[in-house]
Amino acid sequence: MASNYHIWRRNNVHYEKKGLGDPILLIHNIYPGASHQEFRRNVDYLARTHTVYAIDLLGFGDSDAPRRRYTARLYIDLIQDFCREVIRQRTDVVAAGLSCAYVSQAASEDVCLFGYIVFICPRSEPTGLDLPRWAVPIRHFSLATRGLGSGFYETVTSSYSLSQYLLGCFHNPKAVTKPLVELVRANARREGSMYAYAGLLVGYLDWPLLKSLPKVASRILLIWGRQARPTPVEHSVRLVAMARRCNLRVIEEAGAWVHDEQSAQVNRLIEQFTAGEIEEAPARKVEIQ
């Protein structure tokens, strides 16, 4: 893949580009050590028929990680601007976890941004700590301050802590290999990576997916791992009911990282969906594969 940088609001946003064909944008989930490498098992397959753009959101991967307050609105704006300034045409998009809410909001605000939309185990519940409103900025300051927050962040991003996090993302514990843990840990230990995590912990990165989803005009494919945690497949029922044009596929023997654990099945589903080969489901119908 070709490594590229886009200057956005005076910061370098990293993305990888590969393939020829209609564009498709891949957006990773939000967690310590997140990066475009979350899609390492999907890029080559999708690049056979698409121009693949795999982005590192600001504060993650090889993108700049300035000391600032990271919010969901920041990422919504980044996704919208990246599509307009880099891709420059309607694009299909694949998003995982919390990033699905950002794509949903971006799509609800601009119907011209996206063609087909694929959501992988979208997070619709709050992820931040349960804090009274007055305590949020205080906790954010402590988490984003060197000395106060860096010690905590080093513990969270230790090899042991990250391996425990990843074990919760996969159905098969053997999928959590030492190279995978070290890959995530290397990204988590990049300069400035603690700042985005501070925003995640206090809830600044949460966004109400259920509020924007009914406004999305594009077709949506939900892909869920049967054994996904902490977003179990039962959460999909409400999303399917609220979305205007939505199909659901549930993959067996897979957790939340279904696109990694059962990449062959997910790759084929994305290929079929973006080619228009999956028939649009009747309203409010849940399909199980």
GROMACS .gro file of C-alpha atoms in nm:
model
  289
    1MET     CA    1   0.000   0.000   0.000
    2ALA     CA    2   0.109   0.356  -0.067
    3SER     CA    3   0.150   0.566   0.248
    4ASN     CA    4   0.011   0.919   0.224
    5TYR     CA    5  -0.055   1.223   0.439
    6HIS     CA    6  -0.330   1.483   0.412
    7ILE     CA    7  -0.291   1.816   0.590
    8TRP     CA    8  -0.608   1.883   0.786
    9ARG     CA    9  -0.641   2.176   1.024
   10ARG     CA   10  -0.261   2.204   1.035
   11ASN     CA   11  -0.219   1.839   1.126
   12ASN     CA   12  -0.098   1.543   0.922
   13VAL     CA   13  -0.362   1.275   0.875
   14HIS     CA   14  -0.216   0.947   0.755
   15TYR     CA   15  -0.387   0.710   0.516
   16GLU     CA   16  -0.292   0.413   0.303
   17LYS     CA   17  -0.414   0.382  -0.054
   18LYS     CA   18  -0.423   0.073  -0.271
   19GLY     CA   19  -0.602  -0.064  -0.576
   20LEU     CA   20  -0.805   0.066  -0.868
   21GLY     CA   21  -1.179   0.102  -0.901
   22ASP     CA   22  -1.460   0.271  -0.716
   23PRO     CA   23  -1.337   0.416  -0.385
   24ILE     CA   24  -1.401   0.257  -0.049
   25LEU     CA   25  -1.298   0.416   0.282
   26LEU     CA   26  -1.205   0.200   0.583
   27ILE     CA   27  -1.236   0.361   0.929
   28HIS     CA   28  -1.105   0.183   1.238
   29ASN     CA   29  -1.272   0.157   1.578
   30ILE     CA   30  -1.166   0.374   1.874
   31TYR     CA   31  -0.946   0.213   2.144
   32PRO     CA   32  -0.585   0.244   2.266
   33GLY     CA   33  -0.359   0.145   1.979
   34ALA     CA   34  -0.624   0.173   1.708
   35SER     CA   35  -0.507   0.228   1.350
   36HIS     CA   36  -0.579   0.145   0.988
   37GLN     CA   37  -0.397  -0.185   1.051
   38GLU     CA   38  -0.720  -0.313   1.205
   39PHE     CA   39  -0.815  -0.383   0.841
   40ARG     CA   40  -0.491  -0.558   0.748
   41ARG     CA   41  -0.684  -0.874   0.648
   42ASN     CA   42  -0.931  -0.684   0.431
   43VAL     CA   43  -0.734  -0.433   0.225
   44ASP     CA   44  -0.574  -0.664  -0.030
   45TYR     CA   45  -0.900  -0.841  -0.110
   46LEU     CA   46  -1.102  -0.520  -0.146
   47ALA     CA   47  -0.826  -0.358  -0.354
   48ARG     CA   48  -0.893  -0.610  -0.631
   49THR     CA   49  -1.208  -0.416  -0.725
   50HIS     CA   50  -1.179  -0.085  -0.536
   51THR     CA   51  -0.945   0.200  -0.465
   52VAL     CA   52  -0.906   0.143  -0.092
   53TYR     CA   53  -0.843   0.432   0.147
   54ALA     CA   54  -0.756   0.318   0.501
   55ILE     CA   55  -0.734   0.618   0.731
   56ASP     CA   56  -0.573   0.675   1.070
   57LEU     CA   57  -0.801   0.915   1.256
   58LEU     CA   58  -0.632   1.210   1.424
   59GLY     CA   59  -0.464   1.093   1.744
   60PHE     CA   60  -0.424   0.736   1.620
   61GLY     CA   61  -0.179   0.531   1.415
   62ASP     CA   62   0.062   0.734   1.203
   63SER     CA   63  -0.151   1.049   1.210
   64ASP     CA   64  -0.049   1.344   1.425
   65ALA     CA   65  -0.163   1.328   1.787
   66PRO     CA   66  -0.158   1.688   1.910
   67ARG     CA   67  -0.244   1.775   2.267
   68ARG     CA   68  -0.603   1.893   2.241
   69ARG     CA   69  -0.955   1.794   2.335
   70TYR     CA   70  -1.067   1.510   2.109
   71THR     CA   71  -1.441   1.492   2.043
   72ALA     CA   72  -1.683   1.297   1.828
   73ARG     CA   73  -1.756   1.614   1.631
   74LEU     CA   74  -1.388   1.642   1.543
   75TYR     CA   75  -1.396   1.298   1.381
   76ILE     CA   76  -1.724   1.363   1.202
   77ASP     CA   77  -1.570   1.675   1.048
   78LEU     CA   78  -1.251   1.487   0.960
   79ILE     CA   79  -1.442   1.211   0.781
   80GLN     CA   80  -1.651   1.461   0.586
   81ASP     CA   81  -1.350   1.671   0.486
   82PHE     CA   82  -1.141   1.366   0.395
   83CYS     CA   83  -1.410   1.248   0.156
   84ARG     CA   84  -1.439   1.593  -0.003
   85GLU     CA   85  -1.071   1.686  -0.014
   86VAL     CA   86  -0.895   1.351  -0.072
   87ILE     CA   87  -1.138   1.105  -0.229
   88ARG     CA   88  -1.335   1.380  -0.407
   89GLN     CA   89  -1.625   1.161  -0.512
   90ARG     CA   90  -1.900   0.954  -0.357
   91THR     CA   91  -1.739   0.663  -0.177
   92ASP     CA   92  -1.846   0.340  -0.015
   93VAL     CA   93  -1.738   0.316   0.347
   94VAL     CA   94  -1.666   0.047   0.607
   95ALA     CA   95  -1.656   0.156   0.972
   96ALA     CA   96  -1.607  -0.040   1.292
   97GLY     CA   97  -1.735   0.012   1.645
   98LEU     CA   98  -1.766   0.369   1.765
   99SER     CA   99  -1.666   0.511   1.426
  100CYS     CA  100  -1.998   0.388   1.285
  101ALA     CA  101  -2.172   0.668   1.474
  102TYR     CA  102  -1.943   0.926   1.312
  103VAL     CA  103  -2.015   0.791   0.965
  104SER     CA  104  -2.388   0.784   1.035
  105GLN     CA  105  -2.386   1.149   1.141
  106ALA     CA  106  -2.169   1.250   0.846
  107ALA     CA  107  -2.406   1.071   0.608
  108SER     CA  108  -2.713   1.230   0.764
  109GLU     CA  109  -2.562   1.576   0.709
  110ASP     CA  110  -2.449   1.519   0.349
  111VAL     CA  111  -2.633   1.264   0.135
  112CYS     CA  112  -2.369   1.296  -0.139
  113LEU     CA  113  -2.077   1.161   0.067
  114PHE     CA  114  -2.139   0.788   0.070
  115GLY     CA  115  -2.271   0.514  -0.153
  116TYR     CA  116  -2.292   0.181   0.028
  117ILE     CA  117  -2.226   0.184   0.404
  118VAL     CA  118  -2.098  -0.115   0.602
  119PHE     CA  119  -2.107  -0.105   0.982
  120ILE     CA  120  -1.914  -0.368   1.178
  121CYS     CA  121  -2.046  -0.423   1.531
  122PRO     CA  122  -2.148  -0.057   1.574
  123ARG     CA  123  -2.142   0.085   1.925
  124SER     CA  124  -2.467   0.260   2.016
  125GLU     CA  125  -2.422   0.275   2.394
  126PRO     CA  126  -2.205   0.530   2.583
  127THR     CA  127  -1.843   0.425   2.626
  128GLY     CA  128  -1.724   0.689   2.871
  129LEU     CA  129  -1.705   0.671   3.250
  130ASP     CA  130  -2.029   0.733   3.440
  131LEU     CA  131  -1.943   1.076   3.579
  132PRO     CA  132  -2.150   1.376   3.690
  133ARG     CA  133  -2.126   1.657   3.436
  134TRP     CA  134  -1.920   1.882   3.663
  135ALA     CA  135  -1.656   1.609   3.706
  136VAL     CA  136  -1.599   1.542   3.335
  137PRO     CA  137  -1.355   1.828   3.259
  138ILE     CA  138  -1.165   1.761   3.582
  139ARG     CA  139  -1.124   1.393   3.499
  140HIS     CA  140  -1.031   1.477   3.140
  141PHE     CA  141  -0.761   1.717   3.259
  142SER     CA  142  -0.612   1.456   3.491
  143LEU     CA  143  -0.614   1.186   3.221
  144ALA     CA  144  -0.459   1.414   2.958
  145THR     CA  145  -0.184   1.554   3.182
  146ARG     CA  146   0.165   1.409   3.180
  147GLY     CA  147   0.252   1.267   3.517
  148LEU     CA  148  -0.110   1.241   3.628
  149GLY     CA  149  -0.248   1.064   3.323
  150SER     CA  150   0.061   0.913   3.165
  151GLY     CA  151   0.112   0.657   3.442
  152PHE     CA  152  -0.245   0.536   3.408
  153TYR     CA  153  -0.215   0.526   3.030
  154GLU     CA  154   0.105   0.321   3.049
  155THR     CA  155  -0.080   0.065   3.260
  156VAL     CA  156  -0.374   0.053   3.018
  157THR     CA  157  -0.139   0.005   2.723
  158SER     CA  158   0.084  -0.261   2.876
  159SER     CA  159   0.110  -0.585   2.683
  160TYR     CA  160  -0.100  -0.761   2.946
  161SER     CA  161  -0.379  -0.501   2.946
  162LEU     CA  162  -0.397  -0.487   2.569
  163SER     CA  163  -0.401  -0.865   2.541
  164GLN     CA  164  -0.695  -0.873   2.782
  165TYR     CA  165  -0.876  -0.611   2.576
  166LEU     CA  166  -0.815  -0.805   2.255
  167LEU     CA  167  -0.932  -1.131   2.412
  168GLY     CA  168  -1.267  -0.959   2.458
  169CYS     CA  169  -1.274  -0.872   2.087
  170PHE     CA  170  -1.226  -1.225   1.954
  171HIS     CA  171  -1.425  -1.545   1.994
  172ASN     CA  172  -1.117  -1.764   1.950
  173PRO     CA  173  -0.850  -1.672   2.208
  174LYS     CA  174  -0.582  -1.823   1.982
  175ALA     CA  175  -0.642  -1.531   1.743
  176VAL     CA  176  -0.484  -1.298   1.998
  177THR     CA  177  -0.123  -1.362   1.906
  178LYS     CA  178   0.187  -1.195   2.042
  179PRO     CA  179   0.251  -1.013   1.709
  180LEU     CA  180  -0.105  -0.872   1.718
  181VAL     CA  181  -0.064  -0.750   2.076
  182GLU     CA  182   0.270  -0.590   1.993
  183LEU     CA  183   0.124  -0.426   1.682
  184VAL     CA  184  -0.152  -0.263   1.885
  185ARG     CA  185   0.090  -0.176   2.165
  186ALA     CA  186   0.332  -0.004   1.926
  187ASN     CA  187   0.049   0.219   1.803
  188ALA     CA  188  -0.072   0.283   2.157
  189ARG     CA  189   0.274   0.400   2.266
  190ARG     CA  190   0.315   0.661   1.992
  191GLU     CA  191   0.377   1.018   2.107
  192GLY     CA  192   0.053   1.191   2.206
  193SER     CA  193  -0.170   0.884   2.185
  194MET     CA  194  -0.291   0.931   2.544
  195TYR     CA  195  -0.486   1.246   2.455
  196ALA     CA  196  -0.748   1.080   2.235
  197TYR     CA  197  -0.786   0.803   2.492
  198ALA     CA  198  -0.859   1.064   2.759
  199GLY     CA  199  -1.144   1.192   2.543
  200LEU     CA  200  -1.275   0.838   2.502
  201LEU     CA  201  -1.277   0.767   2.875
  202VAL     CA  202  -1.478   1.075   2.973
  203GLY     CA  203  -1.732   1.033   2.694
  204TYR     CA  204  -1.621   1.312   2.458
  205LEU     CA  205  -1.600   1.058   2.174
  206ASP     CA  206  -1.952   0.922   2.224
  207TRP     CA  207  -2.216   1.010   1.964
  208PRO     CA  208  -2.584   0.905   1.956
  209LEU     CA  209  -2.595   0.661   1.665
  210LEU     CA  210  -2.966   0.598   1.713
  211LYS     CA  211  -3.043   0.966   1.657
  212SER     CA  212  -2.873   0.998   1.317
  213LEU     CA  213  -2.933   0.648   1.180
  214PRO     CA  214  -3.297   0.705   1.070
  215LYS     CA  215  -3.180   1.003   0.862
  216VAL     CA  216  -2.927   0.805   0.654
  217ALA     CA  217  -3.050   0.756   0.297
  218SER     CA  218  -2.775   0.516   0.185
  219ARG     CA  219  -2.811   0.140   0.207
  220ILE     CA  220  -2.648  -0.004   0.518
  221LEU     CA  221  -2.510  -0.350   0.582
  222LEU     CA  222  -2.462  -0.444   0.947
  223ILE     CA  223  -2.205  -0.718   1.004
  224TRP     CA  224  -2.197  -0.872   1.350
  225GLY     CA  225  -1.997  -1.145   1.514
  226ARG     CA  226  -2.227  -1.392   1.688
  227GLN     CA  227  -2.012  -1.388   2.003
  228ALA     CA  228  -1.935  -1.013   1.997
  229ARG     CA  229  -1.870  -0.833   2.325
  230PRO     CA  230  -1.937  -0.576   2.470
  231THR     CA  231  -2.180  -0.504   2.186
  232PRO     CA  232  -2.378  -0.829   2.161
  233VAL     CA  233  -2.566  -0.916   1.845
  234GLU     CA  234  -2.896  -0.846   2.024
  235HIS     CA  235  -2.817  -0.475   1.988
  236SER     CA  236  -2.863  -0.511   1.614
  237VAL     CA  237  -3.240  -0.554   1.636
  238ARG     CA  238  -3.301  -0.194   1.735
  239LEU     CA  239  -3.062  -0.062   1.472
  240VAL     CA  240  -3.231  -0.260   1.195
  241ALA     CA  241  -3.569  -0.133   1.311
  242MET     CA  242  -3.458   0.231   1.307
  243ALA     CA  243  -3.256   0.238   0.984
  244ARG     CA  244  -3.434   0.319   0.661
  245ARG     CA  245  -3.252   0.069   0.437
  246CYS     CA  246  -3.063  -0.195   0.630
  247ASN     CA  247  -2.950  -0.556   0.598
  248LEU     CA  248  -2.798  -0.761   0.878
  249ARG     CA  249  -2.553  -1.047   0.851
  250VAL     CA  250  -2.442  -1.238   1.161
  251ILE     CA  251  -2.117  -1.435   1.133
  252GLU     CA  252  -2.070  -1.745   1.345
  253GLU     CA  253  -1.754  -1.816   1.546
  254ALA     CA  254  -1.659  -1.448   1.564
  255GLY     CA  255  -1.639  -1.165   1.812
  256ALA     CA  256  -1.642  -0.789   1.761
  257TRP     CA  257  -1.333  -0.808   1.538
  258VAL     CA  258  -1.528  -1.023   1.294
  259HIS     CA  259  -1.351  -0.854   1.000
  260ASP     CA  260  -1.025  -0.999   1.131
  261GLU     CA  261  -1.141  -1.328   1.282
  262GLN     CA  262  -1.360  -1.429   0.985
  263SER     CA  263  -1.206  -1.200   0.725
  264ALA     CA  264  -1.284  -1.421   0.425
  265GLN     CA  265  -1.658  -1.415   0.495
  266VAL     CA  266  -1.659  -1.043   0.568
  267ASN     CA  267  -1.458  -0.960   0.256
  268ARG     CA  268  -1.703  -1.150   0.038
  269LEU     CA  269  -2.000  -0.980   0.203
  270ILE     CA  270  -1.851  -0.635   0.148
  271GLU     CA  271  -1.770  -0.720  -0.212
  272GLN     CA  272  -2.121  -0.850  -0.280
  273PHE     CA  273  -2.292  -0.563  -0.101
  274THR     CA  274  -2.098  -0.286  -0.274
  275ALA     CA  275  -2.160  -0.457  -0.609
  276GLY     CA  276  -2.535  -0.443  -0.544
  277GLU     CA  277  -2.560  -0.823  -0.525
  278ILE     CA  278  -2.732  -0.837  -0.185
  279GLU     CA  279  -3.104  -0.781  -0.220
  280GLU     CA  280  -3.239  -0.496  -0.012
  281ALA     CA  281  -3.419  -0.630   0.293
  282PRO     CA  282  -3.784  -0.538   0.356
  283ALA     CA  283  -3.825  -0.272   0.622
  284ARG     CA  284  -3.765  -0.392   0.980
  285LYS     CA  285  -3.671  -0.743   0.872
  286VAL     CA  286  -3.375  -0.903   1.048
  287GLU     CA  287  -3.174  -1.151   0.842
  288ILE     CA  288  -2.944  -1.405   1.003
  289GLN     CA  289  -2.665  -1.574   0.810
   0.00000   0.00000   0.00000
